[in-house]
């Protein structure tokens, strides 16, 4: 099967081709069609098997590029993992006109994170503590259009960060929440 079999937009198919992704991995074949439909799903996969793209492709595909408001959030347990996800997502920005992604982690000062808040991203990626600070405590962005929240490597989120995580997720009672947990994927 190719990515064309997933009923993705021509822009996404072109982006994937230009980025060198011609055939989906096993986890992507199992996750992408179901995530696009909004189905609940459970899958397990090894490190390096394409899990990040398994959730990024449907997230990006579902974003309304004409709506300049946050529509999806990826919560990662570490700033390194958040940065990696951000870098993968940024690869798609040159193909999707108007696609904006922001990274919120402790590797930048809070004032740096708040710069540019007048141009809200459609996709927010960050760690639990910084997302609580920026999104919950400071109300930096209107979040009424957030429909999808992904918990990447949810098993790695420490107990001290769980409070922050709960505060962020509670803001989105009607969102699809996806848990990417040691290769385990669960979407509600």
PDB file of N, CA and C in Angstrom, residues 64-158:
ATOM      1  N   UNK A  64      -7.246  22.863   9.728  1.00  0.00           N
ATOM      2  CA  UNK A  64      -7.763  23.846   8.783  1.00  0.00           C
ATOM      3  C   UNK A  64      -6.711  24.949   8.666  1.00  0.00           C
ATOM      4  N   UNK A  65      -5.987  24.974   7.563  1.00  0.00           N
ATOM      5  CA  UNK A  65      -4.881  25.919   7.383  1.00  0.00           C
ATOM      6  C   UNK A  65      -5.359  27.366   7.285  1.00  0.00           C
ATOM      7  N   UNK A  66      -6.648  27.573   7.099  1.00  0.00           N
ATOM      8  CA  UNK A  66      -7.193  28.931   7.018  1.00  0.00           C
ATOM      9  C   UNK A  66      -7.632  29.452   8.384  1.00  0.00           C
ATOM     10  N   UNK A  67      -7.608  28.595   9.387  1.00  0.00           N
ATOM     11  CA  UNK A  67      -8.004  28.975  10.737  1.00  0.00           C
ATOM     12  C   UNK A  67      -6.747  29.188  11.581  1.00  0.00           C
ATOM     13  N   UNK A  68      -6.472  30.431  11.897  1.00  0.00           N
ATOM     14  CA  UNK A  68      -5.269  30.780  12.653  1.00  0.00           C
ATOM     15  C   UNK A  68      -5.520  30.669  14.157  1.00  0.00           C
ATOM     16  N   UNK A  69      -5.791  29.458  14.584  1.00  0.00           N
ATOM     17  CA  UNK A  69      -5.987  29.160  16.002  1.00  0.00           C
ATOM     18  C   UNK A  69      -5.451  27.763  16.272  1.00  0.00           C
ATOM     19  N   UNK A  70      -5.030  27.501  17.511  1.00  0.00           N
ATOM     20  CA  UNK A  70      -4.587  26.145  17.844  1.00  0.00           C
ATOM     21  C   UNK A  70      -5.708  25.137  17.615  1.00  0.00           C
ATOM     22  N   UNK A  71      -5.347  24.030  16.937  1.00  0.00           N
ATOM     23  CA  UNK A  71      -6.316  22.983  16.633  1.00  0.00           C
ATOM     24  C   UNK A  71      -5.872  21.616  17.127  1.00  0.00           C
ATOM     25  N   UNK A  72      -4.587  21.477  17.432  1.00  0.00           N
ATOM     26  CA  UNK A  72      -4.057  20.197  17.913  1.00  0.00           C
ATOM     27  C   UNK A  72      -2.861  20.472  18.821  1.00  0.00           C
ATOM     28  N   UNK A  73      -2.692  19.590  19.811  1.00  0.00           N
ATOM     29  CA  UNK A  73      -1.587  19.711  20.751  1.00  0.00           C
ATOM     30  C   UNK A  73      -0.931  18.348  20.897  1.00  0.00           C
ATOM     31  N   UNK A  74       0.398  18.335  20.864  1.00  0.00           N
ATOM     32  CA  UNK A  74       1.178  17.132  21.146  1.00  0.00           C
ATOM     33  C   UNK A  74       1.933  17.387  22.438  1.00  0.00           C
ATOM     34  N   UNK A  75       1.717  16.523  23.422  1.00  0.00           N
ATOM     35  CA  UNK A  75       2.373  16.649  24.716  1.00  0.00           C
ATOM     36  C   UNK A  75       3.417  15.539  24.824  1.00  0.00           C
ATOM     37  N   UNK A  76       4.661  15.933  25.004  1.00  0.00           N
ATOM     38  CA  UNK A  76       5.782  14.995  25.095  1.00  0.00           C
ATOM     39  C   UNK A  76       6.396  15.071  26.490  1.00  0.00           C
ATOM     40  N   UNK A  77       6.936  13.960  26.989  1.00  0.00           N
ATOM     41  CA  UNK A  77       7.474  13.959  28.354  1.00  0.00           C
ATOM     42  C   UNK A  77       8.798  14.693  28.514  1.00  0.00           C
ATOM     43  N   UNK A  78       9.557  14.829  27.430  1.00  0.00           N
ATOM     44  CA  UNK A  78      10.863  15.488  27.530  1.00  0.00           C
ATOM     45  C   UNK A  78      10.987  16.542  26.445  1.00  0.00           C
ATOM     46  N   UNK A  79      11.838  17.517  26.717  1.00  0.00           N
ATOM     47  CA  UNK A  79      12.030  18.563  25.716  1.00  0.00           C
ATOM     48  C   UNK A  79      12.739  18.026  24.472  1.00  0.00           C
ATOM     49  N   UNK A  80      13.570  16.994  24.644  1.00  0.00           N
ATOM     50  CA  UNK A  80      14.252  16.399  23.489  1.00  0.00           C
ATOM     51  C   UNK A  80      13.245  15.734  22.551  1.00  0.00           C
ATOM     52  N   UNK A  81      12.307  14.994  23.130  1.00  0.00           N
ATOM     53  CA  UNK A  81      11.282  14.342  22.309  1.00  0.00           C
ATOM     54  C   UNK A  81      10.356  15.390  21.685  1.00  0.00           C
ATOM     55  N   UNK A  82      10.014  16.406  22.444  1.00  0.00           N
ATOM     56  CA  UNK A  82       9.178  17.483  21.902  1.00  0.00           C
ATOM     57  C   UNK A  82       9.885  18.167  20.728  1.00  0.00           C
ATOM     58  N   UNK A  83      11.177  18.434  20.876  1.00  0.00           N
ATOM     59  CA  UNK A  83      11.945  19.069  19.802  1.00  0.00           C
ATOM     60  C   UNK A  83      11.970  18.184  18.561  1.00  0.00           C
ATOM     61  N   UNK A  84      12.182  16.877  18.748  1.00  0.00           N
ATOM     62  CA  UNK A  84      12.206  15.957  17.611  1.00  0.00           C
ATOM     63  C   UNK A  84      10.861  15.976  16.878  1.00  0.00           C
ATOM     64  N   UNK A  85       9.776  15.935  17.617  1.00  0.00           N
ATOM     65  CA  UNK A  85       8.440  15.978  17.009  1.00  0.00           C
ATOM     66  C   UNK A  85       8.234  17.300  16.280  1.00  0.00           C
ATOM     67  N   UNK A  86       8.657  18.389  16.894  1.00  0.00           N
ATOM     68  CA  UNK A  86       8.556  19.711  16.287  1.00  0.00           C
ATOM     69  C   UNK A  86       9.328  19.759  14.962  1.00  0.00           C
ATOM     70  N   UNK A  87      10.536  19.217  14.953  1.00  0.00           N
ATOM     71  CA  UNK A  87      11.346  19.223  13.731  1.00  0.00           C
ATOM     72  C   UNK A  87      10.687  18.398  12.628  1.00  0.00           C
ATOM     73  N   UNK A  88      10.085  17.262  13.000  1.00  0.00           N
ATOM     74  CA  UNK A  88       9.347  16.478  12.002  1.00  0.00           C
ATOM     75  C   UNK A  88       8.169  17.294  11.460  1.00  0.00           C
ATOM     76  N   UNK A  89       7.425  17.941  12.358  1.00  0.00           N
ATOM     77  CA  UNK A  89       6.255  18.719  11.934  1.00  0.00           C
ATOM     78  C   UNK A  89       6.662  19.890  11.048  1.00  0.00           C
ATOM     79  N   UNK A  90       7.772  20.537  11.394  1.00  0.00           N
ATOM     80  CA  UNK A  90       8.228  21.694  10.612  1.00  0.00           C
ATOM     81  C   UNK A  90       8.580  21.321   9.179  1.00  0.00           C
ATOM     82  N   UNK A  91       8.942  20.079   8.937  1.00  0.00           N
ATOM     83  CA  UNK A  91       9.235  19.655   7.565  1.00  0.00           C
ATOM     84  C   UNK A  91       8.022  19.844   6.660  1.00  0.00           C
ATOM     85  N   UNK A  92       6.837  19.763   7.239  1.00  0.00           N
ATOM     86  CA  UNK A  92       5.610  19.880   6.445  1.00  0.00           C
ATOM     87  C   UNK A  92       5.215  21.333   6.196  1.00  0.00           C
ATOM     88  N   UNK A  93       5.788  22.274   6.944  1.00  0.00           N
ATOM     89  CA  UNK A  93       5.361  23.670   6.831  1.00  0.00           C
ATOM     90  C   UNK A  93       5.650  24.269   5.461  1.00  0.00           C
ATOM     91  N   UNK A  94       6.650  23.768   4.776  1.00  0.00           N
ATOM     92  CA  UNK A  94       6.942  24.337   3.443  1.00  0.00           C
ATOM     93  C   UNK A  94       5.975  23.846   2.370  1.00  0.00           C
ATOM     94  N   UNK A  95       5.173  22.828   2.692  1.00  0.00           N
ATOM     95  CA  UNK A  95       4.215  22.292   1.729  1.00  0.00           C
ATOM     96  C   UNK A  95       2.791  22.771   1.978  1.00  0.00           C
ATOM     97  N   UNK A  96       2.488  23.099   3.229  1.00  0.00           N
ATOM     98  CA  UNK A  96       1.140  23.525   3.597  1.00  0.00           C
ATOM     99  C   UNK A  96       1.157  25.028   3.857  1.00  0.00           C
ATOM    100  N   UNK A  97       0.606  25.778   2.915  1.00  0.00           N
ATOM    101  CA  UNK A  97       0.581  27.230   3.007  1.00  0.00           C
ATOM    102  C   UNK A  97      -0.180  27.652   4.265  1.00  0.00           C
ATOM    103  N   UNK A  98       0.484  28.430   5.107  1.00  0.00           N
ATOM    104  CA  UNK A  98      -0.156  28.939   6.318  1.00  0.00           C
ATOM    105  C   UNK A  98      -0.033  28.037   7.533  1.00  0.00           C
ATOM    106  N   UNK A  99       0.614  26.886   7.400  1.00  0.00           N
ATOM    107  CA  UNK A  99       0.750  25.949   8.518  1.00  0.00           C
ATOM    108  C   UNK A  99       1.756  26.497   9.529  1.00  0.00           C
ATOM    109  N   UNK A 100       1.280  26.668  10.769  1.00  0.00           N
ATOM    110  CA  UNK A 100       2.130  27.210  11.823  1.00  0.00           C
ATOM    111  C   UNK A 100       2.234  26.231  12.984  1.00  0.00           C
ATOM    112  N   UNK A 101       3.466  26.006  13.411  1.00  0.00           N
ATOM    113  CA  UNK A 101       3.768  25.093  14.514  1.00  0.00           C
ATOM    114  C   UNK A 101       4.586  25.852  15.536  1.00  0.00           C
ATOM    115  N   UNK A 102       4.313  25.621  16.819  1.00  0.00           N
ATOM    116  CA  UNK A 102       5.123  26.225  17.878  1.00  0.00           C
ATOM    117  C   UNK A 102       5.578  25.152  18.849  1.00  0.00           C
ATOM    118  N   UNK A 103       6.770  25.347  19.382  1.00  0.00           N
ATOM    119  CA  UNK A 103       7.368  24.449  20.368  1.00  0.00           C
ATOM    120  C   UNK A 103       7.446  25.188  21.694  1.00  0.00           C
ATOM    121  N   UNK A 104       6.920  24.560  22.749  1.00  0.00           N
ATOM    122  CA  UNK A 104       6.957  25.140  24.088  1.00  0.00           C
ATOM    123  C   UNK A 104       7.612  24.159  25.049  1.00  0.00           C
ATOM    124  N   UNK A 105       8.874  24.431  25.395  1.00  0.00           N
ATOM    125  CA  UNK A 105       9.614  23.607  26.347  1.00  0.00           C
ATOM    126  C   UNK A 105      10.479  24.516  27.210  1.00  0.00           C
ATOM    127  N   UNK A 106      11.098  23.922  28.212  1.00  0.00           N
ATOM    128  CA  UNK A 106      11.944  24.702  29.113  1.00  0.00           C
ATOM    129  C   UNK A 106      13.296  25.058  28.499  1.00  0.00           C
ATOM    130  N   UNK A 107      13.564  24.619  27.263  1.00  0.00           N
ATOM    131  CA  UNK A 107      14.838  25.003  26.648  1.00  0.00           C
ATOM    132  C   UNK A 107      14.827  26.465  26.232  1.00  0.00           C
ATOM    133  N   UNK A 108      13.653  27.076  26.235  1.00  0.00           N
ATOM    134  CA  UNK A 108      13.532  28.511  25.952  1.00  0.00           C
ATOM    135  C   UNK A 108      12.912  29.189  27.170  1.00  0.00           C
ATOM    136  N   UNK A 109      13.243  30.442  27.375  1.00  0.00           N
ATOM    137  CA  UNK A 109      12.659  31.211  28.460  1.00  0.00           C
ATOM    138  C   UNK A 109      11.173  31.433  28.176  1.00  0.00           C
ATOM    139  N   UNK A 110      10.381  31.545  29.225  1.00  0.00           N
ATOM    140  CA  UNK A 110       8.938  31.740  29.065  1.00  0.00           C
ATOM    141  C   UNK A 110       8.651  32.981  28.220  1.00  0.00           C
ATOM    142  N   UNK A 111       9.397  34.050  28.433  1.00  0.00           N
ATOM    143  CA  UNK A 111       9.159  35.264  27.637  1.00  0.00           C
ATOM    144  C   UNK A 111       9.426  35.009  26.155  1.00  0.00           C
ATOM    145  N   UNK A 112      10.415  34.161  25.857  1.00  0.00           N
ATOM    146  CA  UNK A 112      10.660  33.786  24.460  1.00  0.00           C
ATOM    147  C   UNK A 112       9.498  32.963  23.918  1.00  0.00           C
ATOM    148  N   UNK A 113       8.969  32.063  24.750  1.00  0.00           N
ATOM    149  CA  UNK A 113       7.824  31.252  24.332  1.00  0.00           C
ATOM    150  C   UNK A 113       6.601  32.121  24.041  1.00  0.00           C
ATOM    151  N   UNK A 114       6.453  33.204  24.775  1.00  0.00           N
ATOM    152  CA  UNK A 114       5.281  34.067  24.602  1.00  0.00           C
ATOM    153  C   UNK A 114       5.419  35.023  23.426  1.00  0.00           C
ATOM    154  N   UNK A 115       6.639  35.215  22.922  1.00  0.00           N
ATOM    155  CA  UNK A 115       6.813  36.067  21.745  1.00  0.00           C
ATOM    156  C   UNK A 115       6.047  35.476  20.576  1.00  0.00           C
ATOM    157  N   UNK A 116       5.436  36.317  19.804  1.00  0.00           N
ATOM    158  CA  UNK A 116       4.696  35.856  18.635  1.00  0.00           C
ATOM    159  C   UNK A 116       3.336  35.291  18.951  1.00  0.00           C
ATOM    160  N   UNK A 117       2.837  35.524  20.174  1.00  0.00           N
ATOM    161  CA  UNK A 117       1.533  34.946  20.507  1.00  0.00           C
ATOM    162  C   UNK A 117       0.393  35.606  19.736  1.00  0.00           C
ATOM    163  N   UNK A 118       0.679  36.723  19.070  1.00  0.00           N
ATOM    164  CA  UNK A 118      -0.335  37.354  18.234  1.00  0.00           C
ATOM    165  C   UNK A 118      -0.541  36.602  16.923  1.00  0.00           C
ATOM    166  N   UNK A 119       0.358  35.654  16.622  1.00  0.00           N
ATOM    167  CA  UNK A 119       0.227  34.796  15.452  1.00  0.00           C
ATOM    168  C   UNK A 119       0.125  33.364  15.971  1.00  0.00           C
ATOM    169  N   UNK A 120      -1.073  32.935  16.343  1.00  0.00           N
ATOM    170  CA  UNK A 120      -1.212  31.623  16.968  1.00  0.00           C
ATOM    171  C   UNK A 120      -0.915  30.470  16.005  1.00  0.00           C
ATOM    172  N   UNK A 121      -0.297  29.421  16.526  1.00  0.00           N
ATOM    173  CA  UNK A 121      -0.038  28.235  15.699  1.00  0.00           C
ATOM    174  C   UNK A 121      -1.276  27.351  15.636  1.00  0.00           C
ATOM    175  N   UNK A 122      -1.346  26.539  14.587  1.00  0.00           N
ATOM    176  CA  UNK A 122      -2.414  25.538  14.520  1.00  0.00           C
ATOM    177  C   UNK A 122      -2.028  24.284  15.286  1.00  0.00           C
ATOM    178  N   UNK A 123      -0.729  24.007  15.355  1.00  0.00           N
ATOM    179  CA  UNK A 123      -0.226  22.829  16.066  1.00  0.00           C
ATOM    180  C   UNK A 123       0.744  23.287  17.140  1.00  0.00           C
ATOM    181  N   UNK A 124       0.475  22.862  18.369  1.00  0.00           N
ATOM    182  CA  UNK A 124       1.330  23.180  19.513  1.00  0.00           C
ATOM    183  C   UNK A 124       1.981  21.888  19.984  1.00  0.00           C
ATOM    184  N   UNK A 125       3.289  21.950  20.206  1.00  0.00           N
ATOM    185  CA  UNK A 125       4.055  20.799  20.695  1.00  0.00           C
ATOM    186  C   UNK A 125       4.825  21.259  21.919  1.00  0.00           C
ATOM    187  N   UNK A 126       4.783  20.467  22.994  1.00  0.00           N
ATOM    188  CA  UNK A 126       5.523  20.878  24.173  1.00  0.00           C
ATOM    189  C   UNK A 126       5.501  19.859  25.288  1.00  0.00           C
ATOM    190  N   UNK A 127       6.103  20.257  26.399  1.00  0.00           N
ATOM    191  CA  UNK A 127       6.168  19.410  27.589  1.00  0.00           C
ATOM    192  C   UNK A 127       5.057  19.834  28.556  1.00  0.00           C
ATOM    193  N   UNK A 128       4.640  18.917  29.452  1.00  0.00           N
ATOM    194  CA  UNK A 128       3.486  19.203  30.319  1.00  0.00           C
ATOM    195  C   UNK A 128       3.619  20.485  31.138  1.00  0.00           C
ATOM    196  N   UNK A 129       4.754  20.675  31.811  1.00  0.00           N
ATOM    197  CA  UNK A 129       4.910  21.849  32.663  1.00  0.00           C
ATOM    198  C   UNK A 129       4.848  23.150  31.898  1.00  0.00           C
ATOM    199  N   UNK A 130       5.534  23.229  30.772  1.00  0.00           N
ATOM    200  CA  UNK A 130       5.541  24.470  29.984  1.00  0.00           C
ATOM    201  C   UNK A 130       4.180  24.703  29.345  1.00  0.00           C
ATOM    202  N   UNK A 131       3.518  23.642  28.911  1.00  0.00           N
ATOM    203  CA  UNK A 131       2.189  23.818  28.333  1.00  0.00           C
ATOM    204  C   UNK A 131       1.195  24.298  29.386  1.00  0.00           C
ATOM    205  N   UNK A 132       1.309  23.782  30.605  1.00  0.00           N
ATOM    206  CA  UNK A 132       0.445  24.281  31.674  1.00  0.00           C
ATOM    207  C   UNK A 132       0.691  25.768  31.885  1.00  0.00           C
ATOM    208  N   UNK A 133       1.945  26.156  31.934  1.00  0.00           N
ATOM    209  CA  UNK A 133       2.301  27.561  32.148  1.00  0.00           C
ATOM    210  C   UNK A 133       1.748  28.451  31.038  1.00  0.00           C
ATOM    211  N   UNK A 134       2.007  28.073  29.799  1.00  0.00           N
ATOM    212  CA  UNK A 134       1.633  28.915  28.654  1.00  0.00           C
ATOM    213  C   UNK A 134       0.133  28.855  28.359  1.00  0.00           C
ATOM    214  N   UNK A 135      -0.433  27.641  28.337  1.00  0.00           N
ATOM    215  CA  UNK A 135      -1.820  27.484  27.890  1.00  0.00           C
ATOM    216  C   UNK A 135      -2.851  27.625  29.004  1.00  0.00           C
ATOM    217  N   UNK A 136      -2.538  27.120  30.189  1.00  0.00           N
ATOM    218  CA  UNK A 136      -3.519  27.115  31.278  1.00  0.00           C
ATOM    219  C   UNK A 136      -3.337  28.337  32.179  1.00  0.00           C
ATOM    220  N   UNK A 137      -2.133  28.503  32.719  1.00  0.00           N
ATOM    221  CA  UNK A 137      -1.914  29.581  33.686  1.00  0.00           C
ATOM    222  C   UNK A 137      -1.931  30.966  33.036  1.00  0.00           C
ATOM    223  N   UNK A 138      -1.301  31.113  31.877  1.00  0.00           N
ATOM    224  CA  UNK A 138      -1.202  32.422  31.224  1.00  0.00           C
ATOM    225  C   UNK A 138      -2.263  32.648  30.144  1.00  0.00           C
ATOM    226  N   UNK A 139      -3.016  31.619  29.788  1.00  0.00           N
ATOM    227  CA  UNK A 139      -4.068  31.734  28.769  1.00  0.00           C
ATOM    228  C   UNK A 139      -3.549  32.434  27.516  1.00  0.00           C
ATOM    229  N   UNK A 140      -2.378  32.022  27.049  1.00  0.00           N
ATOM    230  CA  UNK A 140      -1.721  32.716  25.938  1.00  0.00           C
ATOM    231  C   UNK A 140      -2.454  32.577  24.612  1.00  0.00           C
ATOM    232  N   UNK A 141      -3.234  31.510  24.447  1.00  0.00           N
ATOM    233  CA  UNK A 141      -3.938  31.291  23.181  1.00  0.00           C
ATOM    234  C   UNK A 141      -5.375  30.875  23.452  1.00  0.00           C
ATOM    235  N   UNK A 142      -6.257  31.250  22.539  1.00  0.00           N
ATOM    236  CA  UNK A 142      -7.625  30.757  22.578  1.00  0.00           C
ATOM    237  C   UNK A 142      -7.585  29.296  22.146  1.00  0.00           C
ATOM    238  N   UNK A 143      -8.169  28.407  22.953  1.00  0.00           N
ATOM    239  CA  UNK A 143      -8.052  26.974  22.706  1.00  0.00           C
ATOM    240  C   UNK A 143      -9.377  26.294  22.361  1.00  0.00           C
ATOM    241  N   UNK A 144     -10.371  27.083  22.025  1.00  0.00           N
ATOM    242  CA  UNK A 144     -11.683  26.528  21.723  1.00  0.00           C
ATOM    243  C   UNK A 144     -11.740  25.683  20.464  1.00  0.00           C
ATOM    244  N   UNK A 145     -10.729  25.778  19.604  1.00  0.00           N
ATOM    245  CA  UNK A 145     -10.720  24.993  18.366  1.00  0.00           C
ATOM    246  C   UNK A 145      -9.850  23.753  18.457  1.00  0.00           C
ATOM    247  N   UNK A 146      -9.289  23.471  19.626  1.00  0.00           N
ATOM    248  CA  UNK A 146      -8.463  22.276  19.790  1.00  0.00           C
ATOM    249  C   UNK A 146      -9.381  21.061  19.769  1.00  0.00           C
ATOM    250  N   UNK A 147      -9.140  20.171  18.808  1.00  0.00           N
ATOM    251  CA  UNK A 147      -9.954  18.958  18.656  1.00  0.00           C
ATOM    252  C   UNK A 147      -9.164  17.694  18.922  1.00  0.00           C
ATOM    253  N   UNK A 148      -7.841  17.781  18.901  1.00  0.00           N
ATOM    254  CA  UNK A 148      -7.005  16.595  19.081  1.00  0.00           C
ATOM    255  C   UNK A 148      -5.848  16.896  20.015  1.00  0.00           C
ATOM    256  N   UNK A 149      -5.645  16.000  20.981  1.00  0.00           N
ATOM    257  CA  UNK A 149      -4.517  16.090  21.897  1.00  0.00           C
ATOM    258  C   UNK A 149      -3.808  14.745  21.860  1.00  0.00           C
ATOM    259  N   UNK A 150      -2.510  14.763  21.618  1.00  0.00           N
ATOM    260  CA  UNK A 150      -1.704  13.543  21.570  1.00  0.00           C
ATOM    261  C   UNK A 150      -0.774  13.526  22.777  1.00  0.00           C
ATOM    262  N   UNK A 151      -0.783  12.424  23.508  1.00  0.00           N
ATOM    263  CA  UNK A 151       0.181  12.203  24.583  1.00  0.00           C
ATOM    264  C   UNK A 151       1.231  11.251  24.034  1.00  0.00           C
ATOM    265  N   UNK A 152       2.376  11.796  23.703  1.00  0.00           N
ATOM    266  CA  UNK A 152       3.460  11.004  23.140  1.00  0.00           C
ATOM    267  C   UNK A 152       4.276  10.402  24.279  1.00  0.00           C
ATOM    268  N   UNK A 153       4.510   9.087  24.221  1.00  0.00           N
ATOM    269  CA  UNK A 153       5.249   8.382  25.274  1.00  0.00           C
ATOM    270  C   UNK A 153       4.657   8.689  26.647  1.00  0.00           C
ATOM    271  N   UNK A 154       3.353   8.495  26.764  1.00  0.00           N
ATOM    272  CA  UNK A 154       2.636   8.851  27.990  1.00  0.00           C
ATOM    273  C   UNK A 154       3.181   8.138  29.224  1.00  0.00           C
ATOM    274  N   UNK A 155       3.739   6.951  29.044  1.00  0.00           N
ATOM    275  CA  UNK A 155       4.273   6.210  30.190  1.00  0.00           C
ATOM    276  C   UNK A 155       5.494   6.882  30.793  1.00  0.00           C
ATOM    277  N   UNK A 156       6.145   7.760  30.047  1.00  0.00           N
ATOM    278  CA  UNK A 156       7.351   8.430  30.526  1.00  0.00           C
ATOM    279  C   UNK A 156       7.046   9.726  31.276  1.00  0.00           C
ATOM    280  N   UNK A 157       5.803  10.148  31.255  1.00  0.00           N
ATOM    281  CA  UNK A 157       5.456  11.393  31.927  1.00  0.00           C
ATOM    282  C   UNK A 157       5.494  11.145  33.430  1.00  0.00           C
ATOM    283  N   UNK A 158       6.366  11.850  34.110  1.00  0.00           N
ATOM    284  CA  UNK A 158       6.609  11.627  35.529  1.00  0.00           C
ATOM    285  C   UNK A 158       5.410  12.047  36.370  1.00  0.00           C
TER     286      UNK A 158
END
